[in-house]
Structures are given as C-alpha cells and as structure tokens.
PDB file of C-alpha atoms in Angstrom:
ATOM      1  CA  UNK A  78     268.379   1.065 175.979  1.00  0.00           C
ATOM      2  CA  UNK A  79     268.950  -2.087 174.916  1.00  0.00           C
ATOM      3  CA  UNK A  80     271.685  -3.164 173.084  1.00  0.00           C
ATOM      4  CA  UNK A  81     269.730  -4.387 169.732  1.00  0.00           C
ATOM      5  CA  UNK A  82     271.950  -5.701 166.979  1.00  0.00           C
ATOM      6  CA  UNK A  83     271.984  -3.524 164.539  1.00  0.00           C
ATOM      7  CA  UNK A  84     272.857  -5.361 160.361  1.00  0.00           C
ATOM      8  CA  UNK A  85     275.789  -3.427 159.771  1.00  0.00           C
ATOM      9  CA  UNK A  86     276.856  -4.821 163.422  1.00  0.00           C
ATOM     10  CA  UNK A  87     276.659  -8.309 161.294  1.00  0.00           C
ATOM     11  CA  UNK A  88     277.082  -8.314 158.351  1.00  0.00           C
ATOM     12  CA  UNK A  89     280.911  -7.013 159.332  1.00  0.00           C
ATOM     13  CA  UNK A  90     281.403  -9.858 162.379  1.00  0.00           C
ATOM     14  CA  UNK A  91     281.621 -14.218 162.635  1.00  0.00           C
ATOM     15  CA  UNK A  92     277.618 -15.330 162.788  1.00  0.00           C
ATOM     16  CA  UNK A  93     279.536 -16.281 165.629  1.00  0.00           C
ATOM     17  CA  UNK A  94     280.079 -13.157 167.378  1.00  0.00           C
ATOM     18  CA  UNK A  95     275.989 -11.622 165.610  1.00  0.00           C
ATOM     19  CA  UNK A  96     274.758 -14.218 167.501  1.00  0.00           C
ATOM     20  CA  UNK A  97     277.102 -13.256 170.637  1.00  0.00           C
ATOM     21  CA  UNK A  98     275.746  -9.304 170.210  1.00  0.00           C
ATOM     22  CA  UNK A  99     272.654 -11.254 169.731  1.00  0.00           C
ATOM     23  CA  UNK A 100     272.129 -13.123 173.051  1.00  0.00           C
ATOM     24  CA  UNK A 101     273.508 -10.125 174.545  1.00  0.00           C
ATOM     25  CA  UNK A 102     270.548  -7.624 173.108  1.00  0.00           C
ATOM     26  CA  UNK A 103     267.739 -10.335 174.735  1.00  0.00           C
ATOM     27  CA  UNK A 104     269.126 -10.364 177.562  1.00  0.00           C
ATOM     28  CA  UNK A 105     266.226  -9.771 180.233  1.00  0.00           C
ATOM     29  CA  UNK A 106     267.004  -7.656 182.884  1.00  0.00           C
ATOM     30  CA  UNK A 107     264.190  -8.372 185.515  1.00  0.00           C
ATOM     31  CA  UNK A 108     265.043 -12.308 185.902  1.00  0.00           C
ATOM     32  CA  UNK A 109     268.620 -12.118 186.469  1.00  0.00           C
ATOM     33  CA  UNK A 110     270.628 -10.481 188.938  1.00  0.00           C
ATOM     34  CA  UNK A 111     273.904  -7.742 187.846  1.00  0.00           C
ATOM     35  CA  UNK A 112     276.297 -10.395 188.666  1.00  0.00           C
ATOM     36  CA  UNK A 113     273.977 -12.924 186.835  1.00  0.00           C
ATOM     37  CA  UNK A 114     274.215 -10.770 182.790  1.00  0.00           C
ATOM     38  CA  UNK A 115     277.772  -9.783 183.889  1.00  0.00           C
ATOM     39  CA  UNK A 116     278.439 -13.802 184.329  1.00  0.00           C
ATOM     40  CA  UNK A 117     276.543 -14.043 181.201  1.00  0.00           C
ATOM     41  CA  UNK A 118     278.393 -11.108 179.313  1.00  0.00           C
ATOM     42  CA  UNK A 119     281.636 -12.916 180.294  1.00  0.00           C
ATOM     43  CA  UNK A 120     280.361 -16.414 178.509  1.00  0.00           C
ATOM     44  CA  UNK A 121     279.362 -15.620 175.746  1.00  0.00           C
ATOM     45  CA  UNK A 122     282.381 -12.929 175.217  1.00  0.00           C
ATOM     46  CA  UNK A 123     284.786 -16.170 175.888  1.00  0.00           C
ATOM     47  CA  UNK A 124     282.282 -18.207 173.029  1.00  0.00           C
ATOM     48  CA  UNK A 125     281.953 -15.262 170.490  1.00  0.00           C
ATOM     49  CA  UNK A 126     285.874 -14.228 169.848  1.00  0.00           C
ATOM     50  CA  UNK A 127     288.305 -16.134 168.694  1.00  0.00           C
ATOM     51  CA  UNK A 128     291.160 -16.387 171.276  1.00  0.00           C
ATOM     52  CA  UNK A 129     289.945 -16.081 173.813  1.00  0.00           C
ATOM     53  CA  UNK A 130     290.625 -18.689 176.793  1.00  0.00           C
ATOM     54  CA  UNK A 131     289.402 -17.242 179.366  1.00  0.00           C
ATOM     55  CA  UNK A 132     287.032 -14.100 179.880  1.00  0.00           C
ATOM     56  CA  UNK A 133     286.366 -11.203 183.169  1.00  0.00           C
ATOM     57  CA  UNK A 134     284.754  -8.076 183.370  1.00  0.00           C
ATOM     58  CA  UNK A 135     286.339  -6.148 185.843  1.00  0.00           C
ATOM     59  CA  UNK A 136     283.353  -2.841 187.036  1.00  0.00           C
ATOM     60  CA  UNK A 137     285.963   0.029 188.957  1.00  0.00           C
ATOM     61  CA  UNK A 138     283.316   1.619 191.618  1.00  0.00           C
ATOM     62  CA  UNK A 139     284.427   5.227 193.245  1.00  0.00           C
ATOM     63  CA  UNK A 140     288.123   3.976 192.042  1.00  0.00           C
ATOM     64  CA  UNK A 141     287.834   0.126 193.669  1.00  0.00           C
ATOM     65  CA  UNK A 142     288.419  -2.206 191.313  1.00  0.00           C
ATOM     66  CA  UNK A 143     286.468  -5.304 191.549  1.00  0.00           C
ATOM     67  CA  UNK A 144     286.144  -8.903 188.933  1.00  0.00           C
ATOM     68  CA  UNK A 145     282.027  -9.080 188.918  1.00  0.00           C
ATOM     69  CA  UNK A 146     282.345 -12.427 186.332  1.00  0.00           C
ATOM     70  CA  UNK A 147     284.989 -14.402 185.532  1.00  0.00           C
ATOM     71  CA  UNK A 148     284.780 -17.480 182.273  1.00  0.00           C
ATOM     72  CA  UNK A 149     287.816 -19.804 184.572  1.00  0.00           C
ATOM     73  CA  UNK A 150     290.054 -19.322 188.405  1.00  0.00           C
ATOM     74  CA  UNK A 151     293.423 -17.942 185.541  1.00  0.00           C
ATOM     75  CA  UNK A 152     291.922 -14.545 184.468  1.00  0.00           C
ATOM     76  CA  UNK A 153     289.977 -14.343 188.535  1.00  0.00           C
ATOM     77  CA  UNK A 154     294.140 -14.345 189.571  1.00  0.00           C
ATOM     78  CA  UNK A 155     295.605 -12.751 186.696  1.00  0.00           C
ATOM     79  CA  UNK A 156     293.063  -8.990 187.587  1.00  0.00           C
ATOM     80  CA  UNK A 157     293.797  -9.519 191.276  1.00  0.00           C
ATOM     81  CA  UNK A 158     297.503  -9.014 190.005  1.00  0.00           C
ATOM     82  CA  UNK A 159     296.911  -5.719 188.649  1.00  0.00           C
ATOM     83  CA  UNK A 160     294.335  -4.775 191.443  1.00  0.00           C
ATOM     84  CA  UNK A 161     297.326  -5.716 194.482  1.00  0.00           C
ATOM     85  CA  UNK A 162     299.658  -3.777 192.292  1.00  0.00           C
ATOM     86  CA  UNK A 163     297.493  -0.316 191.260  1.00  0.00           C
ATOM     87  CA  UNK A 164     297.869  -0.633 188.047  1.00  0.00           C
ATOM     88  CA  UNK A 165     297.500  -3.049 184.709  1.00  0.00           C
ATOM     89  CA  UNK A 166     296.254  -3.953 180.928  1.00  0.00           C
ATOM     90  CA  UNK A 167     292.603  -3.726 182.438  1.00  0.00           C
ATOM     91  CA  UNK A 168     293.108  -1.485 184.985  1.00  0.00           C
ATOM     92  CA  UNK A 169     294.308   0.630 181.966  1.00  0.00           C
ATOM     93  CA  UNK A 170     291.541   0.350 180.269  1.00  0.00           C
ATOM     94  CA  UNK A 171     288.786   0.887 182.053  1.00  0.00           C
ATOM     95  CA  UNK A 172     290.071   3.871 183.972  1.00  0.00           C
ATOM     96  CA  UNK A 173     291.357   5.326 181.006  1.00  0.00           C
ATOM     97  CA  UNK A 174     289.625   4.357 178.509  1.00  0.00           C
ATOM     98  CA  UNK A 175     291.817   3.221 175.736  1.00  0.00           C
ATOM     99  CA  UNK A 176     291.906  -0.556 174.834  1.00  0.00           C
ATOM    100  CA  UNK A 177     294.742  -2.554 175.864  1.00  0.00           C
ATOM    101  CA  UNK A 178     295.975  -5.504 173.700  1.00  0.00           C
ATOM    102  CA  UNK A 179     299.246  -7.321 174.281  1.00  0.00           C
ATOM    103  CA  UNK A 180     300.210  -9.220 171.624  1.00  0.00           C
ATOM    104  CA  UNK A 181     302.775 -11.815 173.981  1.00  0.00           C
ATOM    105  CA  UNK A 182     303.441 -10.825 177.120  1.00  0.00           C
ATOM    106  CA  UNK A 183     307.210 -11.995 176.086  1.00  0.00           C
ATOM    107  CA  UNK A 184     308.504  -9.384 175.173  1.00  0.00           C
ATOM    108  CA  UNK A 185     305.684  -6.902 176.867  1.00  0.00           C
ATOM    109  CA  UNK A 186     307.455  -3.504 178.148  1.00  0.00           C
ATOM    110  CA  UNK A 187     304.211  -2.146 179.246  1.00  0.00           C
ATOM    111  CA  UNK A 188     303.738  -3.744 183.007  1.00  0.00           C
ATOM    112  CA  UNK A 189     307.227  -5.099 183.133  1.00  0.00           C
ATOM    113  CA  UNK A 190     306.401  -6.778 186.749  1.00  0.00           C
ATOM    114  CA  UNK A 191     302.593  -8.147 185.756  1.00  0.00           C
ATOM    115  CA  UNK A 192     303.462  -9.465 182.242  1.00  0.00           C
ATOM    116  CA  UNK A 193     305.706 -12.276 183.598  1.00  0.00           C
ATOM    117  CA  UNK A 194     304.070 -13.379 185.740  1.00  0.00           C
ATOM    118  CA  UNK A 195     300.452 -13.651 183.978  1.00  0.00           C
ATOM    119  CA  UNK A 196     303.134 -15.697 181.443  1.00  0.00           C
ATOM    120  CA  UNK A 197     304.435 -17.187 184.338  1.00  0.00           C
ATOM    121  CA  UNK A 198     300.533 -18.436 184.644  1.00  0.00           C
ATOM    122  CA  UNK A 199     300.264 -19.823 181.144  1.00  0.00           C
ATOM    123  CA  UNK A 200     298.750 -16.563 179.560  1.00  0.00           C
ATOM    124  CA  UNK A 201     300.309 -15.384 176.274  1.00  0.00           C
ATOM    125  CA  UNK A 202     297.639 -12.736 174.888  1.00  0.00           C
ATOM    126  CA  UNK A 203     295.704 -10.083 176.249  1.00  0.00           C
ATOM    127  CA  UNK A 204     292.819  -8.056 175.018  1.00  0.00           C
ATOM    128  CA  UNK A 205     291.343  -5.161 177.697  1.00  0.00           C
ATOM    129  CA  UNK A 206     288.367  -3.269 176.188  1.00  0.00           C
ATOM    130  CA  UNK A 207     286.924  -0.371 178.272  1.00  0.00           C
ATOM    131  CA  UNK A 208     283.301  -0.667 179.513  1.00  0.00           C
ATOM    132  CA  UNK A 209     281.777   3.117 179.833  1.00  0.00           C
ATOM    133  CA  UNK A 210     278.788   1.777 182.175  1.00  0.00           C
ATOM    134  CA  UNK A 211     277.565   4.988 184.449  1.00  0.00           C
ATOM    135  CA  UNK A 212     279.160   8.465 186.629  1.00  0.00           C
ATOM    136  CA  UNK A 213     280.644   6.044 188.674  1.00  0.00           C
ATOM    137  CA  UNK A 214     280.681   3.543 187.495  1.00  0.00           C
ATOM    138  CA  UNK A 215     283.273   2.129 184.543  1.00  0.00           C
ATOM    139  CA  UNK A 216     284.561  -1.283 183.696  1.00  0.00           C
ATOM    140  CA  UNK A 217     287.038  -3.037 181.065  1.00  0.00           C
ATOM    141  CA  UNK A 218     286.377  -6.141 179.917  1.00  0.00           C
ATOM    142  CA  UNK A 219     289.326  -8.567 179.704  1.00  0.00           C
ATOM    143  CA  UNK A 220     290.189 -11.364 177.095  1.00  0.00           C
ATOM    144  CA  UNK A 221     292.839 -14.212 178.138  1.00  0.00           C
ATOM    145  CA  UNK A 222     294.861 -16.001 175.352  1.00  0.00           C
ATOM    146  CA  UNK A 223     296.648 -18.987 175.949  1.00  0.00           C
ATOM    147  CA  UNK A 224     298.958 -18.198 172.592  1.00  0.00           C
ATOM    148  CA  UNK A 225     301.517 -15.730 170.889  1.00  0.00           C
ATOM    149  CA  UNK A 226     299.131 -13.004 169.021  1.00  0.00           C
ATOM    150  CA  UNK A 227     295.959 -15.175 169.251  1.00  0.00           C
ATOM    151  CA  UNK A 228     293.889 -11.851 168.681  1.00  0.00           C
ATOM    152  CA  UNK A 229     294.371 -10.506 165.236  1.00  0.00           C
ATOM    153  CA  UNK A 230     292.809  -7.959 163.854  1.00  0.00           C
ATOM    154  CA  UNK A 231     289.684  -9.478 163.374  1.00  0.00           C
ATOM    155  CA  UNK A 232     289.245 -10.839 166.862  1.00  0.00           C
ATOM    156  CA  UNK A 233     289.724  -7.107 168.217  1.00  0.00           C
ATOM    157  CA  UNK A 234     287.058  -5.360 165.681  1.00  0.00           C
ATOM    158  CA  UNK A 235     284.946  -8.618 167.609  1.00  0.00           C
ATOM    159  CA  UNK A 236     285.765  -6.689 170.733  1.00  0.00           C
ATOM    160  CA  UNK A 237     285.500  -3.672 171.054  1.00  0.00           C
ATOM    161  CA  UNK A 238     282.298  -4.336 168.817  1.00  0.00           C
ATOM    162  CA  UNK A 239     280.982  -6.909 171.785  1.00  0.00           C
ATOM    163  CA  UNK A 240     282.033  -5.041 174.994  1.00  0.00           C
ATOM    164  CA  UNK A 241     279.853  -1.901 172.779  1.00  0.00           C
ATOM    165  CA  UNK A 242     276.975  -4.376 173.304  1.00  0.00           C
ATOM    166  CA  UNK A 243     277.903  -5.273 176.478  1.00  0.00           C
ATOM    167  CA  UNK A 244     278.317  -1.637 178.074  1.00  0.00           C
ATOM    168  CA  UNK A 245     274.924  -1.216 177.016  1.00  0.00           C
ATOM    169  CA  UNK A 246     273.487  -4.189 178.888  1.00  0.00           C
ATOM    170  CA  UNK A 247     275.926  -4.007 181.817  1.00  0.00           C
ATOM    171  CA  UNK A 248     274.818  -0.676 182.164  1.00  0.00           C
ATOM    172  CA  UNK A 249     270.530  -1.188 182.168  1.00  0.00           C
ATOM    173  CA  UNK A 250     271.703  -3.878 184.671  1.00  0.00           C
ATOM    174  CA  UNK A 251     273.699  -1.465 187.422  1.00  0.00           C
ATOM    175  CA  UNK A 252     270.901   0.751 187.174  1.00  0.00           C
ATOM    176  CA  UNK A 253     268.849  -1.267 187.218  1.00  0.00           C
ATOM    177  CA  UNK A 254     269.646  -2.841 190.965  1.00  0.00           C
ATOM    178  CA  UNK A 255     270.631   0.112 192.088  1.00  0.00           C
ATOM    179  CA  UNK A 256     267.011   1.173 190.978  1.00  0.00           C
ATOM    180  CA  UNK A 257     265.278  -1.679 192.861  1.00  0.00           C
ATOM    181  CA  UNK A 258     267.840  -1.194 195.951  1.00  0.00           C
ATOM    182  CA  UNK A 259     266.843   2.300 196.187  1.00  0.00           C
ATOM    183  CA  UNK A 260     263.054   1.298 196.312  1.00  0.00           C
ATOM    184  CA  UNK A 261     263.653  -1.324 198.666  1.00  0.00           C
ATOM    185  CA  UNK A 262     265.193   0.644 200.845  1.00  0.00           C
ATOM    186  CA  UNK A 263     262.031   2.445 200.736  1.00  0.00           C
ATOM    187  CA  UNK A 264     259.830  -0.014 201.215  1.00  0.00           C
ATOM    188  CA  UNK A 265     262.132  -1.025 203.997  1.00  0.00           C
ATOM    189  CA  UNK A 266     262.050   2.596 205.451  1.00  0.00           C
ATOM    190  CA  UNK A 267     258.216   2.608 205.135  1.00  0.00           C
ATOM    191  CA  UNK A 268     257.298  -0.434 207.523  1.00  0.00           C
ATOM    192  CA  UNK A 269     259.548   0.715 209.972  1.00  0.00           C
ATOM    193  CA  UNK A 270     258.491   4.509 209.920  1.00  0.00           C
ATOM    194  CA  UNK A 271     254.763   2.791 210.520  1.00  0.00           C
ATOM    195  CA  UNK A 272     255.604   0.112 213.014  1.00  0.00           C
ATOM    196  CA  UNK A 273     256.856   2.970 215.077  1.00  0.00           C
ATOM    197  CA  UNK A 274     253.897   5.084 214.481  1.00  0.00           C
ATOM    198  CA  UNK A 275     252.320   2.389 215.721  1.00  0.00           C
ATOM    199  CA  UNK A 276     254.075   1.193 218.934  1.00  0.00           C
ATOM    200  CA  UNK A 277     254.354   5.315 219.968  1.00  0.00           C
ATOM    201  CA  UNK A 278     250.173   4.911 219.311  1.00  0.00           C
ATOM    202  CA  UNK A 279     250.336   2.316 222.013  1.00  0.00           C
ATOM    203  CA  UNK A 280     252.288   4.196 224.272  1.00  0.00           C
ATOM    204  CA  UNK A 281     250.337   7.252 224.294  1.00  0.00           C
ATOM    205  CA  UNK A 282     247.431   4.764 224.594  1.00  0.00           C
ATOM    206  CA  UNK A 283     248.940   3.241 228.297  1.00  0.00           C
ATOM    207  CA  UNK A 284     251.075   5.768 229.477  1.00  0.00           C
ATOM    208  CA  UNK A 285     249.216   8.490 228.495  1.00  0.00           C
ATOM    209  CA  UNK A 286     251.977  10.390 227.385  1.00  0.00           C
ATOM    210  CA  UNK A 287     253.157  13.133 224.246  1.00  0.00           C
ATOM    211  CA  UNK A 288     254.070  11.061 221.513  1.00  0.00           C
ATOM    212  CA  UNK A 289     257.796  12.949 221.340  1.00  0.00           C
ATOM    213  CA  UNK A 290     257.208  11.543 225.448  1.00  0.00           C
ATOM    214  CA  UNK A 291     256.525   7.710 223.867  1.00  0.00           C
ATOM    215  CA  UNK A 292     259.101   7.842 220.929  1.00  0.00           C
ATOM    216  CA  UNK A 293     261.580   8.806 223.697  1.00  0.00           C
ATOM    217  CA  UNK A 294     260.532   5.641 226.006  1.00  0.00           C
ATOM    218  CA  UNK A 295     260.994   3.977 222.860  1.00  0.00           C
ATOM    219  CA  UNK A 296     265.168   5.028 222.359  1.00  0.00           C
ATOM    220  CA  UNK A 297     266.248   4.212 225.739  1.00  0.00           C
ATOM    221  CA  UNK A 298     264.120   0.634 225.110  1.00  0.00           C
ATOM    222  CA  UNK A 299     266.288   0.380 221.822  1.00  0.00           C
ATOM    223  CA  UNK A 300     270.070   2.266 223.179  1.00  0.00           C
ATOM    224  CA  UNK A 301     269.733  -0.242 226.438  1.00  0.00           C
ATOM    225  CA  UNK A 302     269.108  -2.943 225.100  1.00  0.00           C
ATOM    226  CA  UNK A 303     271.348  -2.352 222.300  1.00  0.00           C
ATOM    227  CA  UNK A 304     268.795  -3.815 219.112  1.00  0.00           C
ATOM    228  CA  UNK A 305     266.838  -1.565 216.248  1.00  0.00           C
ATOM    229  CA  UNK A 306     264.726   0.655 217.175  1.00  0.00           C
ATOM    230  CA  UNK A 307     262.335  -0.438 215.072  1.00  0.00           C
ATOM    231  CA  UNK A 308     262.759  -4.279 216.172  1.00  0.00           C
ATOM    232  CA  UNK A 309     262.069  -3.225 219.925  1.00  0.00           C
ATOM    233  CA  UNK A 310     258.811  -1.240 218.728  1.00  0.00           C
ATOM    234  CA  UNK A 311     257.878  -4.489 216.038  1.00  0.00           C
ATOM    235  CA  UNK A 312     258.089  -6.511 219.075  1.00  0.00           C
ATOM    236  CA  UNK A 313     255.785  -3.720 221.278  1.00  0.00           C
ATOM    237  CA  UNK A 314     252.993  -3.933 218.938  1.00  0.00           C
ATOM    238  CA  UNK A 315     253.271  -7.749 218.246  1.00  0.00           C
ATOM    239  CA  UNK A 316     253.043  -8.090 222.080  1.00  0.00           C
ATOM    240  CA  UNK A 317     249.910  -6.033 221.878  1.00  0.00           C
ATOM    241  CA  UNK A 318     248.291  -7.601 219.108  1.00  0.00           C
ATOM    242  CA  UNK A 319     248.390 -11.146 220.285  1.00  0.00           C
TER     243      UNK A 319
END
C-alpha cells in the first residue's frame, strides 16, 4: 500500500508539508534500503515541519530501541540518552502509541533526568509521534526544537499527519527488507544444498559409499577443519571440475 497524498490532507496543511507528504508517497522501495528510506523520512520531516531543528527515527524491535535515522548529532545523542535510561519521550511515544510534546525542557517535569541534559545540549522543546510499523516493530518520529514552544498546534498537526504517511512508508520498507532478506537466505540455502549434494555424489562415485556415508565424511572434514559444510563441499566440487 502506498501512502499517496489525499486531497483533504493536502488542504489541511501548508504547501511545504503537502509537498513533503507527496514525496513520502513517491519513495520507491525497490531502489532503496530500509536505512535510506528512514533517512529520507527524517530529512523530509525536518524540512517540512515548522520549528524542527533536528529529526530522528526510533525503531523498537522486540523491545530493543535504536535510532535508525537522524539528521544531526544532537538528535542521535538525545535518543541514545533515553535508551540508556530506559525511558523518555521518544520511547514512551513508540511503546505507548501516544504523542509526546515537550513545550519547554526547562519546565518539563515528566522526565526529570532527561530534560536537563537535553536543555544543556541545546534542545528546548520536542515532539515525538508514534510510528506503528509491524507486529514486533514500533517506532517514533522525534522532532527536536532549539527554542521553547517550537511546535505550536499547526506544527503538531503537521507532525501527526506526516507520521501517519511515514509509518506506511517505513512499514512497507521494513516488510520489503525482511522479505528480501528471507528470499536471499532461501537462495543461499538452496545453493548450499545443491553444492553439498554434488559433493556427496562425487564421494559416492569415488569411494563406492552410500549417501549417508558420504555426508558423514563431509561433516567430519568440516568439523576437523573448523569450516562451514558448504565451503568444504564447494572445494571438493571445484577440485573435481578443475
């Protein structure tokens, strides 16, 4: 499913945000890795959402958070500070599925250890919007501002709408990457099996043994040499064919 721009959404936001939403919908998964898709999402968000100084994308896979894309070192540092503590606005948004807005780091009381550190590093406000991706993957779009109240109601609406489009693109990219990885794994497994079968056939012909005995011989060589079975089989096949 492509996150194509809906007319009602385009009419509800500024031309800059509408253009960014349209660009998210035009991301071609076949030409990009998951990291590249996430990087483009972060860059488009920083460009489109008024008040954004830096943007990052947090993904939480089986409860392990990581910053999958970021537009600058501040966003990465603040994300990782939250991961080390085990909580913070981006983690709470990702895990809880609720938007988290910090109007002013200097007066925010919900994260008493994180906010002073963020303030010291130059972040004065932030907006974290959840990104539902897959069953075992959740995330958040984290938008950091350099001044207090950087995200008025208009920016918050734009952030929520942008996140809804980005979530589709990220989910599609994650699914595409997972499917491609699975397909490559299956291809490698089939190739390995074919080579092993060839090597077994060679041993059976050379030594007059059974398929089970040939496989046992390959396994013993693999264990003795501390090499993968498919590598041992490939060497045998290469020697015979050379």
